mmCIF file of C-alpha atoms in Angstrom:
data_model
loop_
_atom_site.group_PDB
_atom_site.id
_atom_site.type_symbol
_atom_site.label_atom_id
_atom_site.label_comp_id
_atom_site.label_asym_id
_atom_site.label_seq_id
_atom_site.Cartn_x
_atom_site.Cartn_y
_atom_site.Cartn_z
ATOM 1 C CA MET A 1 7.959 97.963 74.026
ATOM 2 C CA GLN A 2 11.554 99.614 74.886
ATOM 3 C CA LEU A 3 11.373 96.597 77.980
ATOM 4 C CA ILE A 4 10.998 93.967 75.472
ATOM 5 C CA MET A 5 13.669 94.996 73.241
ATOM 6 C CA CYS A 6 16.014 95.206 76.287
ATOM 7 C CA LEU A 7 15.119 91.798 77.101
ATOM 8 C CA VAL A 8 15.725 90.353 73.666
ATOM 9 C CA PHE A 9 19.280 92.525 73.627
ATOM 10 C CA VAL A 10 20.259 90.729 76.768
ATOM 11 C CA CYS A 11 19.056 87.304 76.177
ATOM 12 C CA VAL A 12 21.281 87.293 73.128
ATOM 13 C CA TRP A 13 24.315 88.557 75.038
ATOM 14 C CA THR A 14 23.573 86.183 77.878
ATOM 15 C CA PHE A 15 23.691 82.758 75.560
ATOM 16 C CA PRO A 16 26.042 80.524 76.890
ATOM 17 C CA ALA A 17 29.290 79.306 74.903
ATOM 18 C CA VAL A 18 32.889 78.858 75.187
ATOM 19 C CA ILE A 19 35.351 79.765 72.798
ATOM 20 C CA SER A 20 38.464 78.233 72.846
ATOM 21 C CA GLY A 21 41.721 77.641 70.871
ATOM 22 C CA ALA A 22 42.868 81.456 70.701
ATOM 23 C CA GLY A 23 46.571 81.200 69.932
ATOM 24 C CA VAL A 24 46.393 77.502 68.026
ATOM 25 C CA ARG A 25 48.399 78.107 64.859
ATOM 26 C CA VAL A 26 49.125 75.583 62.831
ATOM 27 C CA VAL A 27 52.452 75.789 59.884
ATOM 28 C CA VAL A 28 52.484 73.357 57.012
ATOM 29 C CA GLU A 29 54.507 73.295 53.975
ATOM 30 C CA GLU A 30 52.472 73.615 50.585
ATOM 31 C CA ASP A 31 51.336 70.212 49.519
ATOM 32 C CA SER A 32 51.752 68.427 52.751
ATOM 33 C CA ASP A 33 48.753 67.497 54.903
ATOM 34 C CA ALA A 34 47.523 69.826 57.764
ATOM 35 C CA VAL A 35 45.768 68.780 60.917
ATOM 36 C CA LEU A 36 43.709 70.692 62.745
ATOM 37 C CA PRO A 37 43.048 70.224 66.258
ATOM 38 C CA CYS A 38 39.754 70.137 68.060
ATOM 39 C CA SER A 39 39.198 67.819 71.100
ATOM 40 C CA LEU A 40 36.882 68.456 73.930
ATOM 41 C CA SER A 41 38.797 68.312 77.330
ATOM 42 C CA THR A 42 36.088 65.944 79.054
ATOM 43 C CA LYS A 43 36.823 63.220 76.357
ATOM 44 C CA GLU A 44 33.138 62.788 76.324
ATOM 45 C CA SER A 45 31.891 60.769 72.994
ATOM 46 C CA ILE A 46 30.973 63.160 69.819
ATOM 47 C CA VAL A 47 29.518 60.105 67.794
ATOM 48 C CA GLY A 48 25.902 61.378 68.094
ATOM 49 C CA MET A 49 26.685 64.532 68.049
ATOM 50 C CA VAL A 50 27.087 67.396 65.363
ATOM 51 C CA PHE A 51 30.715 69.403 64.846
ATOM 52 C CA ASP A 52 30.787 71.915 62.188
ATOM 53 C CA TRP A 53 34.064 73.506 60.327
ATOM 54 C CA ARG A 54 34.247 76.589 58.907
ATOM 55 C CA LYS A 55 36.777 79.290 57.411
ATOM 56 C CA ASP A 56 36.504 82.624 57.269
ATOM 57 C CA GLU A 57 34.314 83.797 59.680
ATOM 58 C CA GLY A 58 32.206 80.684 58.624
ATOM 59 C CA GLN A 59 31.816 81.928 54.743
ATOM 60 C CA LYS A 60 33.132 78.684 53.643
ATOM 61 C CA GLU A 61 31.958 75.443 54.737
ATOM 62 C CA VAL A 62 34.935 73.036 55.397
ATOM 63 C CA PHE A 63 33.449 69.882 57.093
ATOM 64 C CA PHE A 64 30.162 68.938 58.517
ATOM 65 C CA TYR A 65 29.158 66.189 60.879
ATOM 66 C CA ASP A 66 26.179 65.083 62.118
ATOM 67 C CA SER A 67 25.765 61.604 63.936
ATOM 68 C CA GLY A 68 27.701 59.664 61.274
ATOM 69 C CA SER A 69 26.883 61.687 58.434
ATOM 70 C CA HIS A 70 28.899 63.773 56.743
ATOM 71 C CA TYR A 71 30.357 65.021 52.920
ATOM 72 C CA ASN A 72 32.806 61.975 52.547
ATOM 73 C CA ASN A 73 29.628 59.432 52.860
ATOM 74 C CA GLY A 74 27.592 60.838 50.567
ATOM 75 C CA ARG A 75 24.746 62.224 53.041
ATOM 76 C CA ARG A 76 25.608 65.752 52.992
ATOM 77 C CA THR A 77 26.419 68.412 50.800
ATOM 78 C CA GLY A 78 27.030 72.194 50.663
ATOM 79 C CA GLN A 79 30.713 71.807 51.178
ATOM 80 C CA ASP A 80 32.891 74.304 49.506
ATOM 81 C CA GLU A 81 34.538 73.402 46.185
ATOM 82 C CA GLN A 82 37.982 74.397 47.437
ATOM 83 C CA PHE A 83 37.650 71.668 50.096
ATOM 84 C CA ARG A 84 35.701 69.115 48.197
ATOM 85 C CA GLY A 85 37.621 65.472 48.223
ATOM 86 C CA ARG A 86 40.662 66.969 50.534
ATOM 87 C CA VAL A 87 39.401 66.952 54.007
ATOM 88 C CA SER A 88 38.437 63.951 56.450
ATOM 89 C CA HIS A 89 38.026 63.402 60.118
ATOM 90 C CA TYR A 90 39.184 60.711 62.816
ATOM 91 C CA GLU A 91 35.911 58.372 62.432
ATOM 92 C CA ASP A 92 37.493 56.067 65.419
ATOM 93 C CA GLN A 93 38.638 58.841 68.030
ATOM 94 C CA LEU A 94 34.984 60.335 67.961
ATOM 95 C CA MET A 95 34.338 58.554 71.039
ATOM 96 C CA ASN A 96 37.171 60.233 72.738
ATOM 97 C CA GLY A 97 35.705 63.634 71.929
ATOM 98 C CA ASN A 98 37.828 64.489 69.013
ATOM 99 C CA ALA A 99 36.949 66.820 66.392
ATOM 100 C CA SER A 100 39.885 67.326 64.524
ATOM 101 C CA ILE A 101 40.085 67.185 60.714
ATOM 102 C CA LYS A 102 42.950 66.826 58.468
ATOM 103 C CA ILE A 103 43.488 68.825 55.133
ATOM 104 C CA HIS A 104 45.072 66.848 52.509
ATOM 105 C CA ASN A 105 47.233 68.282 49.691
ATOM 106 C CA THR A 106 47.509 72.199 51.338
ATOM 107 C CA LYS A 107 47.126 74.958 49.125
ATOM 108 C CA VAL A 108 48.657 78.621 50.183
ATOM 109 C CA ALA A 109 45.013 79.074 49.613
ATOM 110 C CA ASP A 110 43.862 77.300 52.382
ATOM 111 C CA SER A 111 45.528 79.584 55.017
ATOM 112 C CA GLY A 112 43.294 81.488 57.257
ATOM 113 C CA ILE A 113 41.177 81.603 60.621
ATOM 114 C CA TYR A 114 39.042 77.689 61.066
ATOM 115 C CA SER A 115 36.761 77.484 63.690
ATOM 116 C CA CYS A 116 35.360 74.009 64.933
ATOM 117 C CA ILE A 117 31.764 74.655 66.267
ATOM 118 C CA LEU A 118 30.175 72.138 68.378
ATOM 119 C CA PRO A 119 26.818 73.854 68.887
ATOM 120 C CA LYS A 120 24.923 71.181 70.687
ATOM 121 C CA LEU A 121 26.968 71.084 73.611
ATOM 122 C CA ASN A 122 26.084 72.753 76.946
ATOM 123 C CA PRO A 123 27.729 75.112 76.776
ATOM 124 C CA ARG A 124 28.074 75.555 73.094
ATOM 125 C CA GLN A 125 32.031 75.603 72.482
ATOM 126 C CA THR A 126 33.838 77.150 69.384
ATOM 127 C CA PHE A 127 37.551 76.525 68.899
ATOM 128 C CA TYR A 128 39.952 78.457 66.370
ATOM 129 C CA ILE A 129 42.798 77.671 64.727
ATOM 130 C CA GLU A 130 45.523 79.765 62.652
ATOM 131 C CA LEU A 131 46.498 77.433 59.719
ATOM 132 C CA VAL A 132 49.533 78.991 57.786
ATOM 133 C CA VAL A 133 50.715 76.983 54.485
ATOM 134 C CA GLU A 134 53.801 78.067 53.187
ATOM 135 C CA ARG A 135 54.696 78.380 49.566
ATOM 136 C CA LEU A 136 57.350 76.161 48.174
ATOM 137 C CA LEU A 137 59.677 76.961 45.594
ATOM 138 C CA ARG A 138 58.634 74.416 42.524
ATOM 139 C CA ASP A 139 58.169 74.681 39.281
ATOM 140 C CA ARG A 140 54.639 76.452 38.401
ATOM 141 C CA SER A 141 55.131 77.015 34.794
ATOM 142 C CA GLY A 142 51.465 76.196 33.456
ATOM 143 C CA GLU A 143 50.269 77.354 36.571
ATOM 144 C CA ILE A 144 51.066 81.088 37.078
ATOM 145 C CA PRO A 145 51.565 83.778 33.953
ATOM 146 C CA GLY A 146 54.858 84.697 33.885
ATOM 147 C CA ALA A 147 56.642 81.306 35.126
ATOM 148 C CA SER A 148 58.519 80.620 32.290
ATOM 149 C CA LYS A 149 61.085 77.536 31.662
ATOM 150 C CA PRO A 150 64.932 77.885 30.584
ATOM 151 C CA SER A 151 66.614 76.146 27.905
ATOM 152 C CA ILE A 152 70.328 75.140 27.744
ATOM 153 C CA THR A 153 72.017 74.591 24.409
ATOM 154 C CA ILE A 154 76.080 73.524 22.785
ATOM 155 C CA LEU A 155 76.205 76.809 20.431
ATOM 156 C CA ASP A 156 79.799 75.313 19.795
ATOM 157 C CA ALA A 157 82.543 72.241 20.888
ATOM 158 C CA THR A 158 86.064 71.523 20.432
ATOM 159 C CA LYS A 159 87.947 68.322 21.810
ATOM 160 C CA ASP A 160 88.397 70.683 24.680
ATOM 161 C CA TRP A 161 85.906 72.922 25.312
ATOM 162 C CA SER A 162 82.357 73.499 24.627
ATOM 163 C CA LEU A 163 80.315 76.848 24.900
ATOM 164 C CA LEU A 164 76.936 76.651 26.342
ATOM 165 C CA GLN A 165 73.841 79.240 26.367
ATOM 166 C CA CYS A 166 71.482 79.153 29.255
ATOM 167 C CA GLU A 167 68.438 81.275 27.702
ATOM 168 C CA VAL A 168 65.127 82.437 29.600
ATOM 169 C CA GLN A 169 62.238 84.278 27.601
ATOM 170 C CA GLY A 170 58.669 85.585 28.494
ATOM 171 C CA ALA A 171 59.642 85.420 32.293
ATOM 172 C CA SER A 172 58.025 88.190 35.045
ATOM 173 C CA PRO A 173 58.430 89.316 37.490
ATOM 174 C CA GLU A 174 62.259 89.479 36.867
ATOM 175 C CA PRO A 175 64.197 86.024 37.064
ATOM 176 C CA LYS A 176 67.270 85.011 38.725
ATOM 177 C CA VAL A 177 69.292 82.741 36.375
ATOM 178 C CA GLN A 178 72.482 80.574 37.212
ATOM 179 C CA LEU A 179 74.358 78.140 35.395
ATOM 180 C CA GLN A 180 75.420 75.366 37.642
ATOM 181 C CA ASP A 181 77.944 72.111 37.690
ATOM 182 C CA GLY A 182 76.388 68.747 38.390
ATOM 183 C CA SER A 183 77.890 69.492 41.938
ATOM 184 C CA GLY A 184 75.539 72.445 41.919
ATOM 185 C CA ASN A 185 78.229 75.278 41.894
ATOM 186 C CA ILE A 186 77.446 78.524 40.459
ATOM 187 C CA LEU A 187 79.433 78.684 37.566
ATOM 188 C CA PRO A 188 80.430 82.654 36.319
ATOM 189 C CA ALA A 189 78.881 83.466 33.117
ATOM 190 C CA GLU A 190 78.695 86.472 30.955
ATOM 191 C CA GLU A 191 74.995 87.989 30.855
ATOM 192 C CA ARG A 192 72.905 89.819 28.556
ATOM 193 C CA ARG A 193 69.163 90.872 29.439
ATOM 194 C CA GLY A 194 66.298 92.700 28.589
ATOM 195 C CA CYS A 195 62.706 93.219 29.711
ATOM 196 C CA TYR A 196 61.624 89.331 29.528
ATOM 197 C CA TYR A 197 64.644 87.504 28.772
ATOM 198 C CA VAL A 198 67.950 86.385 29.884
ATOM 199 C CA THR A 199 71.027 84.684 28.446
ATOM 200 C CA LEU A 200 73.890 83.283 29.551
ATOM 201 C CA ASN A 201 77.088 81.734 28.222
ATOM 202 C CA ILE A 202 79.817 80.151 29.727
ATOM 203 C CA THR A 203 83.104 78.175 28.369
ATOM 204 C CA VAL A 204 83.228 74.749 29.697
ATOM 205 C CA THR A 205 86.408 72.715 30.024
ATOM 206 C CA LYS A 206 85.156 69.421 31.576
ATOM 207 C CA THR A 207 83.019 66.744 30.943
ATOM 208 C CA ASP A 208 80.431 67.389 33.457
ATOM 209 C CA HIS A 209 76.093 67.550 33.822
ATOM 210 C CA TYR A 210 75.626 71.283 33.539
ATOM 211 C CA LEU A 211 72.283 73.050 34.643
ATOM 212 C CA CYS A 212 70.181 76.011 33.527
ATOM 213 C CA VAL A 213 68.278 77.355 36.399
ATOM 214 C CA LEU A 214 65.547 79.963 36.585
ATOM 215 C CA THR A 215 64.078 81.240 39.617
ATOM 216 C CA GLN A 216 61.726 83.798 40.457
ATOM 217 C CA GLU A 217 61.445 84.356 44.184
ATOM 218 C CA GLU A 218 58.324 86.300 43.912
ATOM 219 C CA ILE A 219 56.027 83.944 42.730
ATOM 220 C CA SER A 220 58.031 80.680 44.248
ATOM 221 C CA HIS A 221 59.061 79.142 40.971
ATOM 222 C CA GLN A 222 61.711 77.430 40.046
ATOM 223 C CA SER A 223 62.783 75.414 36.627
ATOM 224 C CA ARG A 224 65.723 73.955 35.662
ATOM 225 C CA VAL A 225 66.797 71.747 32.309
ATOM 226 C CA GLU A 226 69.599 69.967 32.062
ATOM 227 C CA THR A 227 72.547 68.874 29.674
ATOM 228 C CA PHE A 228 75.536 66.515 29.290
ATOM 229 C CA VAL A 229 78.828 67.828 28.123
ATOM 230 C CA PHE A 230 81.522 65.502 27.015
ATOM 231 C CA ILE A 231 85.023 66.377 26.638
ATOM 232 C CA SER A 232 87.369 64.216 25.186
ATOM 233 C CA ASP A 233 90.704 63.439 26.431
ATOM 234 C CA ALA A 234 94.063 64.794 24.831
ATOM 235 C CA GLY A 235 95.268 61.855 26.205
ATOM 236 C CA ASN A 236 94.933 59.454 23.376
ATOM 237 C CA THR A 237 98.889 59.767 22.781
ATOM 238 C CA THR A 238 99.504 58.401 26.116
ATOM 239 C CA ASP A 239 97.583 55.120 24.771
ATOM 240 C CA GLY A 240 99.735 55.010 21.843
ATOM 241 C CA ASN A 241 103.107 55.589 23.459
ATOM 242 C CA VAL A 242 101.693 52.313 25.692
ATOM 243 C CA VAL A 243 101.256 50.612 22.457
ATOM 244 C CA VAL A 244 104.840 51.277 21.352
ATOM 245 C CA VAL A 245 106.438 50.519 24.314
ATOM 246 C CA ILE A 246 104.901 47.610 24.666
ATOM 247 C CA ALA A 247 105.974 46.398 21.287
ATOM 248 C CA VAL A 248 109.538 47.477 21.316
ATOM 249 C CA ALA A 249 109.994 45.234 24.359
ATOM 250 C CA VAL A 250 108.690 42.565 22.132
ATOM 251 C CA VAL A 251 111.290 42.822 19.377
ATOM 252 C CA VAL A 252 114.296 42.716 22.484
ATOM 253 C CA VAL A 253 112.821 39.785 23.744
ATOM 254 C CA LEU A 254 112.427 38.094 20.029
ATOM 255 C CA VAL A 255 116.295 39.419 19.365
ATOM 256 C CA LYS A 256 117.262 38.011 22.050
ATOM 257 C CA ILE A 257 115.910 34.708 21.655
ATOM 258 C CA GLY A 258 117.350 34.951 18.209
ATOM 259 C CA GLN A 259 113.683 34.455 16.517
ATOM 260 C CA ILE A 260 113.751 37.134 13.993
ATOM 261 C CA SER A 261 117.187 38.772 12.122
ATOM 262 C CA LYS A 262 118.352 42.012 12.625
ATOM 263 C CA SER A 263 117.139 43.262 9.049
ATOM 264 C CA GLN A 264 113.606 41.825 10.324
ATOM 265 C CA THR A 265 114.331 43.963 13.327
ATOM 266 C CA PHE A 266 114.904 47.084 11.613
ATOM 267 C CA SER A 267 111.753 47.212 9.137
ATOM 268 C CA LEU A 268 109.525 46.493 12.838
ATOM 269 C CA GLN A 269 111.286 48.845 13.985
ATOM 270 C CA HIS A 270 110.333 51.485 11.026
ATOM 271 C CA PHE A 271 106.934 50.231 11.169
ATOM 272 C CA ILE A 272 106.475 51.395 14.801
ATOM 273 C CA SER A 273 107.884 54.513 14.688
ATOM 274 C CA GLY A 274 105.243 55.511 11.669
ATOM 275 C CA GLY A 275 107.815 54.940 9.289
ATOM 276 C CA LYS A 276 110.237 58.200 10.257
#
């Protein structure tokens, strides 16, 4: 009995296999596509073979191909819900030994160690690839609790200035809130904070687009809202002066050519000066 157990043990550990791909690391940004490489160095065709992609030590079925049968042509079932409809292979490169796959619209949860197994090769081959999906800073309100949206309000305004208020409520973890002008410059503002709210007030004196920007680095959330502020020019008197100068010039010309009398000239000048 002991001899039989020993022989079984030896058979298990001497089963021929080749493990490749150690150290292969693929890094992509969230929402982009990731190509996980798996190719035979011999370039032999795998059209009529099997290759099996798994994740998390084989716990999740990512993609399975068997002689033309795979998840995307409806001939197989068992693909993990996480990858359903997001994984494709390179059909036209199978005859060159390419078993690589592409994961579309990657998520941070896709990060991990993947194995590409070709069980019917002699010896059996397994490739390991690490996928790292980097989280982007983007608007995640509605996705993550505490990922809030900012608001911006014009509290008061004159022809020379406007008082803006940038407000964030219900934000957790603690947000960073900034007021920016249309060029992206950060503006100094009066700040008030509470446990879950931030309020910024600023008085602006020029016509521009103004943004209230909320950032929560811990959850990679950033949201912004914009408003347009018009500050009327105090230069309306300049336009009036131009009109007066033109009118006076017309009067001088008419007097010189004798078209109007001196009394008419006085009346016109009186009108131009506003009756003063």
